[in-house]
Coordinates of C-alpha atoms and ligand atoms in Angstrom, one line a residue:
X1 CA -28.8 25.4 12.6
X2 CA -30.5 22.1 11.9
X3 CA -29.2 19.1 13.9
X4 CA -28.9 16.9 10.9
X5 CA -27.4 13.9 12.5
X6 CA -30.0 13.3 15.2
X7 CA -33.5 11.9 14.8
X8 CA -35.7 11.1 17.8
X9 CA -38.5 8.9 16.4
X10 CA -38.8 6.1 18.9
X11 CA -41.9 4.8 20.5
X12 CA -41.8 4.7 24.3
X13 CA -42.2 1.2 25.8
X14 CA -44.9 0.8 28.4
X15 CA -42.6 -0.8 31.0
X16 CA -39.5 0.8 32.5
X17 CA -36.6 -1.5 31.5
X18 CA -34.0 -2.5 34.2
X19 CA -30.3 -3.2 33.5
X20 CA -27.3 -3.9 35.6
X21 CA -25.6 -1.0 33.8
X22 CA -26.6 2.0 31.7
X23 CA -23.8 3.5 29.6
X24 CA -24.3 7.0 28.2
X25 CA -22.5 7.4 24.9
X26 CA -21.5 4.9 22.1
X27 CA -18.1 6.5 21.3
X28 CA -14.7 4.8 21.9
X29 CA -15.4 4.8 25.6
X30 CA -19.0 3.4 25.5
X31 CA -18.1 0.7 23.0
X32 CA -15.3 -0.7 25.1
X33 CA -17.2 -0.3 28.3
X34 CA -20.1 -2.4 26.8
X35 CA -17.6 -5.0 25.7
X36 CA -16.2 -5.4 29.2
X37 CA -19.6 -5.3 30.9
X38 CA -20.7 -8.2 28.8
X39 CA -17.5 -10.1 29.8
X40 CA -18.7 -9.6 33.4
X41 CA -22.1 -11.2 32.5
X42 CA -23.9 -7.9 33.3
X43 CA -26.9 -6.7 31.3
X44 CA -26.2 -3.3 29.8
X45 CA -27.8 -0.7 27.7
X46 CA -26.0 2.0 25.8
X47 CA -28.0 5.2 25.1
X48 CA -26.5 7.3 22.3
X49 CA -27.7 10.7 21.1
X50 CA -26.4 10.2 17.5
X51 CA -27.9 7.8 15.0
X52 CA -24.9 5.4 15.2
X53 CA -21.7 4.5 17.0
X54 CA -18.5 6.6 16.9
X55 CA -18.8 9.6 19.3
X56 CA -16.2 12.3 18.3
X57 CA -15.6 10.5 15.0
X58 CA -19.4 10.3 14.3
X59 CA -20.0 14.0 14.9
X60 CA -16.8 15.7 13.5
X61 CA -17.1 15.2 9.8
X62 CA -15.7 18.5 8.8
X63 CA -13.3 18.8 5.9
X64 CA -9.7 17.9 7.2
X65 CA -10.9 16.2 10.3
X66 CA -8.2 13.6 11.3
X67 CA -6.1 12.3 14.2
X68 CA -3.0 14.2 15.1
X69 CA -1.7 11.3 17.3
X70 CA -0.4 8.3 15.3
X71 CA -3.2 6.0 14.1
X72 CA -1.2 3.0 15.2
X73 CA -1.3 4.1 18.8
X74 CA -4.9 5.3 18.7
X75 CA -6.6 1.9 18.1
X76 CA -8.0 -0.4 20.8
X77 CA -5.4 -2.7 22.2
X78 CA -7.7 -5.0 24.1
X79 CA -8.0 -7.5 21.3
X80 CA -4.8 -8.7 19.6
X81 CA -6.9 -10.2 16.9
X82 CA -8.5 -6.9 16.1
X83 CA -5.1 -5.2 16.0
X84 CA -3.9 -7.8 13.5
X85 CA -7.0 -7.6 11.4
X86 CA -7.1 -3.8 10.9
X87 CA -4.9 -1.9 8.5
X88 CA -4.5 1.8 9.1
X89 CA -4.2 3.5 5.7
X90 CA -2.5 6.8 7.0
X91 CA -0.1 7.6 9.9
X92 CA -2.8 10.2 11.0
X93 CA -6.1 8.7 10.1
X94 CA -8.8 10.9 8.5
X95 CA -12.2 10.9 10.1
X96 CA -14.0 8.7 7.4
X97 CA -11.4 5.9 8.0
X98 CA -11.6 6.2 11.8
X99 CA -15.3 5.9 11.6
X100 CA -14.9 2.9 9.4
X101 CA -12.5 1.4 11.9
X102 CA -15.0 2.0 14.8
X103 CA -17.8 0.4 12.7
X104 CA -15.6 -2.6 12.0
X105 CA -15.1 -2.9 15.8
X106 CA -18.9 -2.5 16.5
X107 CA -19.6 -5.3 13.9
X108 CA -16.9 -7.6 15.0
X109 CA -18.1 -7.7 18.6
X110 CA -21.7 -7.3 17.8
X111 CA -22.0 -4.2 20.0
X112 CA -25.1 -2.6 18.4
X113 CA -27.5 -5.2 19.8
X114 CA -27.3 -3.5 23.3
X115 CA -27.2 0.0 22.0
X116 CA -30.1 2.5 21.4
X117 CA -29.5 5.3 19.1
X118 CA -31.2 8.7 18.7
X119 CA -31.6 8.5 22.5
X120 CA -30.2 11.6 24.2
X121 CA -30.1 11.2 27.9
X122 CA -31.5 14.3 29.6
X123 CA -31.5 13.2 33.3
X124 CA -30.1 10.6 35.6
X125 CA -31.4 10.5 39.2
X126 CA -30.0 8.4 42.0
X127 CA -32.5 6.6 44.3
X128 CA -30.8 6.0 47.5
X129 CA -33.3 3.6 49.0
X130 CA -33.5 1.4 45.8
X131 CA -29.7 1.7 45.2
X132 CA -30.5 2.4 41.6
X133 CA -30.2 5.1 38.9
X134 CA -33.2 6.1 36.8
X135 CA -32.3 7.5 33.4
X136 CA -34.6 9.7 31.4
X137 CA -34.3 10.2 27.6
X138 CA -35.3 13.2 25.6
X139 CA -38.3 11.1 24.3
X140 CA -39.6 10.7 27.9
X141 CA -38.5 7.0 28.0
X142 CA -37.0 5.9 31.2
X143 CA -34.8 3.0 32.2
X144 CA -33.2 1.9 35.5
X145 CA -29.9 0.4 36.4
X146 CA -27.7 -0.3 39.4
X147 CA -24.7 1.3 37.7
X148 CA -24.4 4.4 35.6
X149 CA -21.4 4.8 33.2
X150 CA -20.7 8.1 31.7
X151 CA -18.8 7.7 28.4
X152 CA -19.7 11.2 27.1
X153 CA -16.2 12.4 26.0
X154 CA -14.4 15.6 27.0
X155 CA -15.1 17.5 23.9
X156 CA -18.7 16.7 23.0
X157 CA -20.6 19.7 24.2
X158 CA -20.0 22.0 21.3
X159 CA -20.7 25.7 21.7
X160 CA -21.8 28.4 19.3
X161 CA -20.4 31.9 19.6
X162 CA -22.2 34.3 21.8
X163 CA -22.4 37.0 19.1
X164 CA -25.5 39.1 18.6
X165 CA -27.6 38.0 15.7
X166 CA -26.0 34.6 15.5
X167 CA -29.1 32.8 14.2
X168 CA -30.0 35.5 11.7
X169 CA -27.7 34.4 9.0
X170 CA -29.8 33.3 6.0
X171 CA -27.4 30.9 4.4
X172 CA -26.3 27.5 5.8
X173 CA -24.2 27.9 9.1
X174 CA -22.3 24.8 10.5
X175 CA -20.5 24.0 13.6
X176 CA -17.8 21.4 12.8
X177 CA -19.0 19.1 15.5
X178 CA -22.4 19.0 13.8
X179 CA -21.2 18.7 10.3
X180 CA -23.8 17.2 7.9
X181 CA -23.3 13.6 6.5
X182 CA -23.7 14.8 3.0
X183 CA -20.7 16.6 1.5
X184 CA -20.9 20.5 1.7
X185 CA -20.2 22.0 -1.7
X186 CA -17.9 25.0 -1.4
X187 CA -17.3 25.5 -5.1
X188 CA -17.8 29.1 -6.1
X189 CA -19.0 30.0 -2.6
X190 CA -17.9 32.8 -0.3
X191 CA -17.2 31.2 3.1
X192 CA -16.6 32.9 6.5
X193 CA -15.1 30.9 9.4
X194 CA -15.0 32.1 13.0
X195 CA -12.3 30.5 15.2
X196 CA -8.8 29.3 14.7
X197 CA -8.5 26.4 17.2
X198 CA -7.3 22.8 16.2
X199 CA -10.5 22.2 14.3
X200 CA -10.3 25.3 12.2
X201 CA -6.6 24.8 11.6
X202 CA -7.5 21.4 10.0
X203 CA -10.4 22.7 8.1
X204 CA -9.1 26.0 6.7
X205 CA -6.6 24.6 4.1
X206 CA -9.2 22.1 2.8
X207 CA -12.0 24.7 2.4
X208 CA -9.6 27.3 1.0
X209 CA -8.7 24.9 -1.9
X210 CA -12.4 24.5 -2.9
X211 CA -14.2 27.7 -2.3
X212 CA -14.2 31.0 -4.2
X213 CA -13.1 33.0 -1.2
X214 CA -12.5 32.3 2.5
X215 CA -12.5 34.9 5.3
X216 CA -11.0 33.7 8.6
X217 CA -12.0 35.6 11.7
X218 CA -9.3 35.0 14.2
X219 CA -9.7 36.2 17.8
X220 CA -6.5 34.8 19.3
X221 CA -4.1 32.9 17.2
X222 CA -2.7 29.4 18.3
X223 CA 0.7 28.0 18.0
X224 CA 0.6 25.1 15.4
X225 CA 3.2 22.9 14.0
X226 CA 3.3 20.6 11.0
X227 CA 1.6 17.2 11.0
X228 CA 3.6 15.5 8.2
X229 CA 1.0 12.9 7.4
X230 CA 1.8 10.1 5.0
X231 CA 0.2 6.9 3.7
X232 CA 1.0 3.6 5.2
X233 CA 1.9 0.9 2.7
X234 CA 1.1 -2.8 3.1
X235 CA 4.7 -3.7 4.1
X236 CA 4.9 -0.8 6.6
X237 CA 1.6 -1.9 8.2
X238 CA 2.9 -5.5 8.6
X239 CA 5.9 -4.1 10.3
X240 CA 3.8 -2.0 12.6
X241 CA 1.6 -5.0 13.4
X242 CA 4.7 -7.1 14.4
X243 CA 5.7 -4.4 16.8
X244 CA 2.4 -3.6 18.4
X245 CA 3.3 -4.9 21.9
X246 CA 6.5 -2.9 21.9
X247 CA 4.7 0.3 20.6
X248 CA 1.9 0.1 23.3
X249 CA 4.4 -0.7 26.0
X250 CA 6.5 2.3 25.0
X251 CA 3.4 4.6 25.0
X252 CA 2.6 3.4 28.5
X253 CA 6.1 4.3 29.6
X254 CA 5.7 8.0 28.6
X255 CA 4.0 10.7 30.7
X256 CA 1.2 11.2 28.2
X257 CA 0.9 7.7 26.7
X258 CA 2.0 8.9 23.2
X259 CA 4.8 7.6 21.1
X260 CA 6.8 10.7 22.2
X261 CA 9.1 10.8 25.2
X262 CA 10.2 14.2 26.6
X263 CA 13.9 15.0 26.2
X264 CA 15.3 14.8 29.8
X265 CA 17.5 17.8 29.2
X266 CA 16.5 21.4 30.2
X267 CA 16.2 23.9 27.2
X268 CA 18.8 26.5 28.2
X269 CA 21.4 23.9 29.3
X270 CA 21.7 22.9 25.7
X271 CA 24.0 25.0 23.5
X272 CA 22.1 27.3 21.2
X273 CA 23.3 25.7 17.9
X274 CA 22.4 22.2 19.2
X275 CA 19.1 23.3 20.4
X276 CA 18.3 24.8 17.1
X277 CA 19.4 21.7 15.2
X278 CA 17.2 19.6 17.6
X279 CA 14.2 21.7 17.0
X280 CA 14.7 21.7 13.3
X281 CA 14.7 17.9 13.5
X282 CA 11.5 17.8 15.6
X283 CA 9.7 20.4 13.4
X284 CA 10.5 18.1 10.3
X285 CA 9.2 14.9 12.0
X286 CA 5.6 13.8 12.0
X287 CA 3.2 14.2 15.0
X288 CA 3.5 15.8 18.5
X289 CA 7.3 15.4 18.9
X290 CA 7.8 19.1 18.7
X291 CA 5.4 19.4 21.7
X292 CA 5.7 16.2 23.8
X293 CA 9.2 15.0 22.6
X294 CA 10.7 18.4 23.3
X295 CA 13.0 19.5 26.2
X296 CA 11.2 18.7 29.5
X297 CA 10.9 22.2 30.8
X298 CA 9.1 23.9 27.8
X299 CA 5.8 23.6 29.6
X300 CA 7.1 24.9 33.0
X301 CA 9.9 27.4 32.5
X302 CA 9.1 30.8 31.0
X303 CA 12.5 31.4 29.5
X304 CA 12.4 27.8 27.8
X305 CA 8.9 28.5 26.6
X306 CA 10.0 31.8 25.2
X307 CA 12.9 30.3 23.3
X308 CA 10.8 27.5 21.7
X309 CA 8.1 30.1 20.9
X310 CA 10.6 32.3 19.1
X311 CA 11.8 29.2 17.0
X312 CA 8.2 28.5 15.9
X313 CA 7.4 32.2 15.3
X314 CA 10.5 32.2 13.0
X315 CA 9.0 29.3 11.0
X316 CA 5.6 31.1 10.7
X317 CA 7.5 34.2 9.3
X318 CA 9.3 32.0 6.8
X319 CA 6.1 30.3 5.7
X320 CA 3.8 33.3 5.4
X321 CA 4.7 35.7 2.6
X322 CA 3.0 38.9 3.9
X323 CA 4.9 39.9 7.1
X324 CA 1.8 41.7 8.5
X325 CA -0.3 38.6 8.1
X326 CA 2.5 36.5 9.6
X327 CA 2.6 38.8 12.7
X328 CA -1.1 38.4 13.1
X329 CA -0.7 34.5 13.1
X330 CA 1.9 34.6 15.8
X331 CA 0.4 34.3 19.4
X332 CA 1.6 37.1 21.7
X333 CA -0.4 36.3 24.8
X334 CA 0.7 32.7 25.5
X335 CA 3.8 30.6 24.8
X336 CA 4.1 27.6 22.6
X337 CA 2.7 24.4 24.3
X338 CA 0.7 26.3 26.9
X339 CA -2.5 25.4 25.0
X340 CA -3.1 22.1 23.2
X341 CA -0.8 22.3 20.0
X342 CA -2.8 21.9 16.9
X343 CA -1.0 20.1 14.1
X344 CA -1.4 21.4 10.6
X345 CA -1.0 20.6 6.9
X346 CA -0.2 23.7 5.0
X347 CA -2.2 25.9 7.4
X348 CA 0.3 28.9 7.3
X349 CA 0.8 28.6 3.4
X350 CA -3.1 29.0 3.1
X351 CA -2.6 32.6 4.0
X352 CA -0.4 33.1 0.8
X353 CA -3.4 32.2 -1.4
X354 CA -5.2 35.2 -3.0
X355 CA -8.6 33.7 -2.1
X356 CA -8.0 33.9 1.6
X357 CA -8.3 36.9 4.0
X358 CA -7.3 36.9 7.7
X359 CA -9.3 39.3 9.9
X360 CA -7.9 39.9 13.4
X361 CA -10.9 40.5 15.5
X362 CA -9.0 41.1 18.7
X363 CA -6.7 44.0 17.5
X364 CA -8.0 45.3 14.2
X365 CA -11.8 44.8 13.8
X366 CA -13.9 43.2 16.4
X367 CA -17.0 41.4 15.2
X368 CA -20.1 43.5 16.0
X369 CA -22.8 41.0 14.9
X370 CA -23.9 38.3 12.5
X371 CA -26.3 39.7 9.9
X372 CA -28.5 37.9 7.4
X373 CA -25.9 38.4 4.8
X374 CA -22.8 37.5 6.9
X375 CA -20.6 39.3 9.5
X376 CA -20.5 42.9 10.5
X377 CA -17.2 44.0 12.1
X378 CA -16.4 47.5 13.5
X379 CA -14.9 48.4 10.0
X380 CA -17.1 46.7 7.4
X381 CA -19.7 44.2 6.4
X382 CA -18.7 40.8 4.9
X383 CA -21.1 38.9 2.8
X384 CA -21.0 35.0 2.8
X385 CA -22.8 32.1 1.2
X386 CA -21.7 29.7 4.1
X387 CA -20.7 30.5 7.7
X388 CA -18.8 28.2 9.9
X389 CA -18.7 28.5 13.7
X390 CA -15.4 26.7 14.6
X391 CA -15.8 28.0 18.1
X392 CA -15.1 24.9 20.1
X393 CA -16.5 23.1 23.1
X394 CA -17.5 23.5 26.7
X395 CA -14.7 21.2 27.6
X396 CA -14.7 18.2 30.1
X397 CA -17.6 19.2 32.4
X398 CA -19.8 20.7 29.6
X399 CA -21.3 17.3 28.6
X400 CA -22.0 16.5 32.3
X401 CA -23.7 19.9 32.8
X402 CA -26.1 19.2 29.9
X403 CA -27.6 16.2 31.7
X404 CA -29.5 16.7 35.0
X405 CA -27.5 14.3 37.0
X406 CA -28.6 14.1 40.7
X407 CA -26.9 12.0 43.3
X408 CA -27.4 11.6 47.1
X409 CA -30.0 13.9 48.7
X410 CA -30.9 15.2 45.3
X411 CA -27.5 16.9 44.9
X412 CA -27.1 18.3 41.4
X413 CA -23.7 17.4 39.8
X414 CA -23.7 20.8 38.1
X415 CA -23.9 22.6 41.4
X416 CA -21.5 20.2 43.2
X417 CA -18.9 21.0 40.4
X418 CA -19.8 24.7 39.9
X419 CA -16.4 25.7 41.1
X420 CA -14.2 22.6 40.8
X421 CA -15.1 19.0 40.3
X422 CA -14.5 16.7 43.2
X423 CA -13.7 13.2 42.3
X424 CA -11.5 10.3 43.3
X425 CA -9.1 9.6 40.3
X426 CA -11.7 11.3 38.1
X427 CA -13.4 7.9 38.1
X428 CA -16.1 8.5 40.8
X429 CA -17.7 11.8 41.9
X430 CA -18.2 12.7 45.5
X431 CA -21.9 12.2 46.3
X432 CA -22.8 10.1 43.3
X433 CA -22.7 6.4 44.2
X434 CA -22.4 3.7 41.4
X435 CA -21.6 6.4 38.8
X436 CA -18.4 5.5 37.0
X437 CA -16.9 8.1 34.7
X438 CA -14.7 7.3 31.7
X439 CA -12.7 10.4 31.1
X440 CA -14.3 12.2 34.0
X441 CA -12.7 15.5 35.2
X442 CA -9.5 15.1 37.2
X443 CA -8.4 11.9 35.5
X444 CA -5.2 11.5 33.5
X445 CA -5.9 11.8 29.8
X446 CA -3.0 12.2 27.3
X447 CA -3.5 9.8 24.4
X448 CA -7.3 9.6 24.7
X449 CA -8.0 6.0 23.6
X450 CA -5.2 4.6 25.7
X451 CA -6.6 6.6 28.7
X452 CA -10.1 5.2 27.9
X453 CA -8.9 1.6 27.9
X454 CA -7.0 2.1 31.1
X455 CA -10.1 3.8 32.8
X456 CA -12.5 1.1 31.6
X457 CA -10.1 -1.6 32.7
X458 CA -9.8 -0.1 36.2
X459 CA -13.6 0.5 36.6
X460 CA -14.6 -3.0 35.4
X461 CA -11.9 -4.2 37.8
X462 CA -13.9 -2.5 40.6
X463 CA -17.1 -4.2 39.3
X464 CA -15.5 -7.7 39.3
X465 CA -14.2 -7.1 42.8
X466 CA -17.8 -6.2 43.9
X467 CA -19.2 -9.3 42.2
X468 CA -16.9 -11.5 44.1
X469 CA -17.9 -10.0 47.4
X470 CA -21.6 -9.5 46.8
X471 CA -21.3 -5.6 47.1
X472 CA -23.9 -3.6 45.2
X473 CA -22.7 -0.1 46.0
X474 CA -19.5 1.8 45.5
X475 CA -18.7 5.3 46.7
X476 CA -15.8 7.7 47.2
X477 CA -14.4 8.3 50.7
X478 CA -14.2 11.9 51.7
X479 CA -10.6 11.9 52.7
X480 CA -9.5 10.3 49.4
X481 CA -11.5 12.8 47.4
X482 CA -9.9 15.8 49.3
X483 CA -6.5 14.2 48.8
X484 CA -6.9 13.6 45.1
X485 CA -8.4 17.0 44.5
X486 CA -5.3 18.6 46.1
X487 CA -3.0 16.3 44.2
X488 CA -4.6 17.4 40.9
X489 CA -4.5 21.1 41.8
X490 CA -0.8 20.7 42.8
X491 CA 0.1 18.8 39.7
X492 CA -1.1 21.8 37.6
X493 CA 0.5 24.5 39.6
X494 CA 3.8 24.8 37.9
X495 CA 2.4 24.4 34.4
X496 CA 2.3 27.4 32.1
X497 CA -0.8 25.9 30.6
X498 CA -2.6 26.5 33.9
X499 CA -2.1 30.2 33.5
X500 CA -3.8 30.4 30.1
X501 CA -7.5 30.5 29.0
X502 CA -8.5 27.5 27.0
X503 CA -11.0 24.7 27.1
X504 CA -8.4 22.7 29.1
X505 CA -8.7 25.3 31.9
X506 CA -12.4 25.4 31.5
X507 CA -12.8 28.8 30.0
X508 CA -15.5 29.4 27.4
X509 CA -16.8 32.9 27.1
X510 CA -19.7 31.6 25.1
X511 CA -21.1 29.8 28.2
X512 CA -22.5 31.6 31.1
X513 CA -20.4 31.0 34.3
X514 CA -17.4 29.7 32.4
X515 CA -15.2 32.8 32.5
X516 CA -13.1 31.6 35.4
X517 CA -10.2 29.1 35.1
X518 CA -10.7 25.7 36.7
X519 CA -8.6 22.6 37.1
X520 CA -10.2 19.9 34.9
X521 CA -7.6 17.3 34.4
X522 CA -4.8 15.5 36.2
X523 CA -1.7 17.0 34.6
X524 CA 0.8 14.9 36.5
X525 CA 2.7 12.1 35.0
X526 CA 0.6 9.4 33.4
X527 CA 3.1 6.7 34.5
X528 CA 2.5 7.7 38.2
X529 CA -1.2 7.6 37.5
X530 CA -1.1 4.0 36.2
X531 CA 1.1 2.9 39.0
X532 CA -1.3 4.5 41.5
X533 CA -4.4 2.8 40.0
X534 CA -2.6 -0.5 39.9
X535 CA -1.7 -0.1 43.6
X536 CA -5.4 0.7 44.4
X537 CA -6.5 -2.4 42.5
X538 CA -3.9 -4.7 43.9
X539 CA -4.6 -3.4 47.4
X540 CA -8.3 -4.4 47.2
X541 CA -9.8 -0.9 46.4
X542 CA -9.5 0.2 50.0
X543 CA -9.7 3.8 48.9
X544 CA -13.4 3.3 48.0
X545 CA -16.3 2.5 50.2
X546 CA -18.4 -0.5 49.4
X547 CA -21.7 -1.8 50.6
Ligands
LIG601 P1 -10.9 25.5 20.4 O1 -9.5 25.0 20.4 O2 -11.5 25.9 21.7 O3 -11.0 26.7 19.4 C1 -12.2 27.6 19.4 C2 -11.8 28.8 18.6 O4 -13.0 29.6 18.4 C3 -10.8 29.6 19.2 O5 -9.9 30.2 18.2 C4 -11.6 30.8 19.9 O6 -10.9 32.0 20.0 C5 -12.6 30.9 18.9 N1 -13.9 31.5 19.4 C6 -14.8 30.9 20.3 N2 -15.8 31.8 20.5 C7 -15.6 32.9 19.8 C8 -16.3 34.0 19.6 N3 -17.4 34.3 20.3 N4 -15.8 35.0 18.7 C9 -14.6 34.7 18.1 N5 -13.9 33.6 18.2 C10 -14.4 32.7 19.1 O7 -11.8 24.4 19.7 P2 -11.5 23.5 18.5 O8 -12.8 22.8 18.1 O9 -10.7 24.1 17.5 O10 -10.6 22.4 19.1 C11 -11.0 21.6 20.3 C12 -10.1 20.5 20.5 O11 -10.4 19.5 19.5 C13 -8.7 20.7 20.3 O12 -7.9 21.2 21.3 C14 -8.2 19.2 20.1 O13 -8.0 18.6 21.3 C15 -9.4 18.6 19.4 P3 -10.1 32.2 21.4 O14 -8.9 31.4 21.4 O15 -11.0 31.8 22.6 O16 -9.8 33.7 21.4

């Protein structure tokens, strides 16, 4: 598959440039990190693989790509002026609008002047004597810096399916995270799509409307609930703007930093009729309420999870006309909310169309191979004009693994994290001085841009502290790493999501060595995480070691 969004045609400078900081990635994290580094008076260079800013929203241009968290909680909050200037057009912003927003931010703060595009970082090596990182790009160009900031996202290392014959298909084949800039024309085309994760659940209804016939190859179904998107009128946007302080303060007071607060009641304590009415209400409301605003035990108690799963299954049966197809779409191997819940717009009704076929590759007809014409299952051959591999990502650590990162004594990050990452707060990795990670493994995530802002604030706080005291090196302390690693493991123990294979538990059968579940995020309460980081900062960062 051609990588249509990357070009690497830069001439290599004769001299190795030196910066105070190198940032890898020009997405939401890298853009804000650069803004803050400049405020600290540091020289910085951002290296970005794509041809422009945007990260996730640069790469994922597939039909139907949009937020499923509310747009007005997803923008940056560091600049009140920016918040007042930008009008979100929809409650759940589509990818083109989000990219336009990020371009607006890049222009407003003149961010591109310190960014270098088409510049994939292939290696970053720590030189202990020089107290410096050397970064190497795909082109061979090198640069040095005192600090290395990874702003590489948690879902940026896309993975193709490990199916025999994968590259033999003679028509165009696309992964949604490498979707071409020019519109893909589906009119009159036979399209096959492999995968039914959050991405496919957004794309399938859009493609089905345009193409001649769509065949969906589903391995395991996912629980999904309605998005209920709507346009935002001028007056409504003005109202939102007047409430931004309140909205962001509310998000900060919830465990996942979304605009949804869990209901403090336990599922089975509530009378069945009341429970049903409450779920009907949540199902009819926009956004993640049915997941994050639900009774507090649906993610931890098996009986509670079974009850909400049965409610959602009933909804699927009501929405899908053919009972056999409906059953195929209902997950049987994991309860609702134990994997990240995709939000959908007419996904289930799409299977009522006569130009859509669902193939259950787990129970009915496993895929044997990709052929030049299409897909061969154990039962038949399918011919396609276009194939889509909506097969997801090597989550969280995948983007780190793809760079040869070496810390003290030549320690390879990939080896150090082969079983489980070891970090303090997910911000610094053990054995990797002066490497600050935005959205590193074992950090708190939830509403991603809010997690990013929090993380960048905390990390630039460390840098400011160091500037004030003349320190040039920051590292983790072994006892803090051990303590944090255990905290993260404990925080996930009671969660049903920890017992399920998904990118969140680090399982990706398309990647060698990624068959075993790992703990990749801090799944405790985001409010506690903020409190802890605030205490570390106000206490003078004693949990870190400085030189
Ligand atoms: P996901 O949610 O990881 O989904 C990937 C899908 O691809 C999932 O249905 C997989 O089935 C399927 N898959 C992966 N490999 C294969 C092979 N080899 N054969 C058949 N099917 C396969 O990724 P998305 O891009 O949809 O979403 C990622 C996140 O983006 C999402 O959670 C949001 O946070 C935004 P499986 O379930 O493994 O049986």
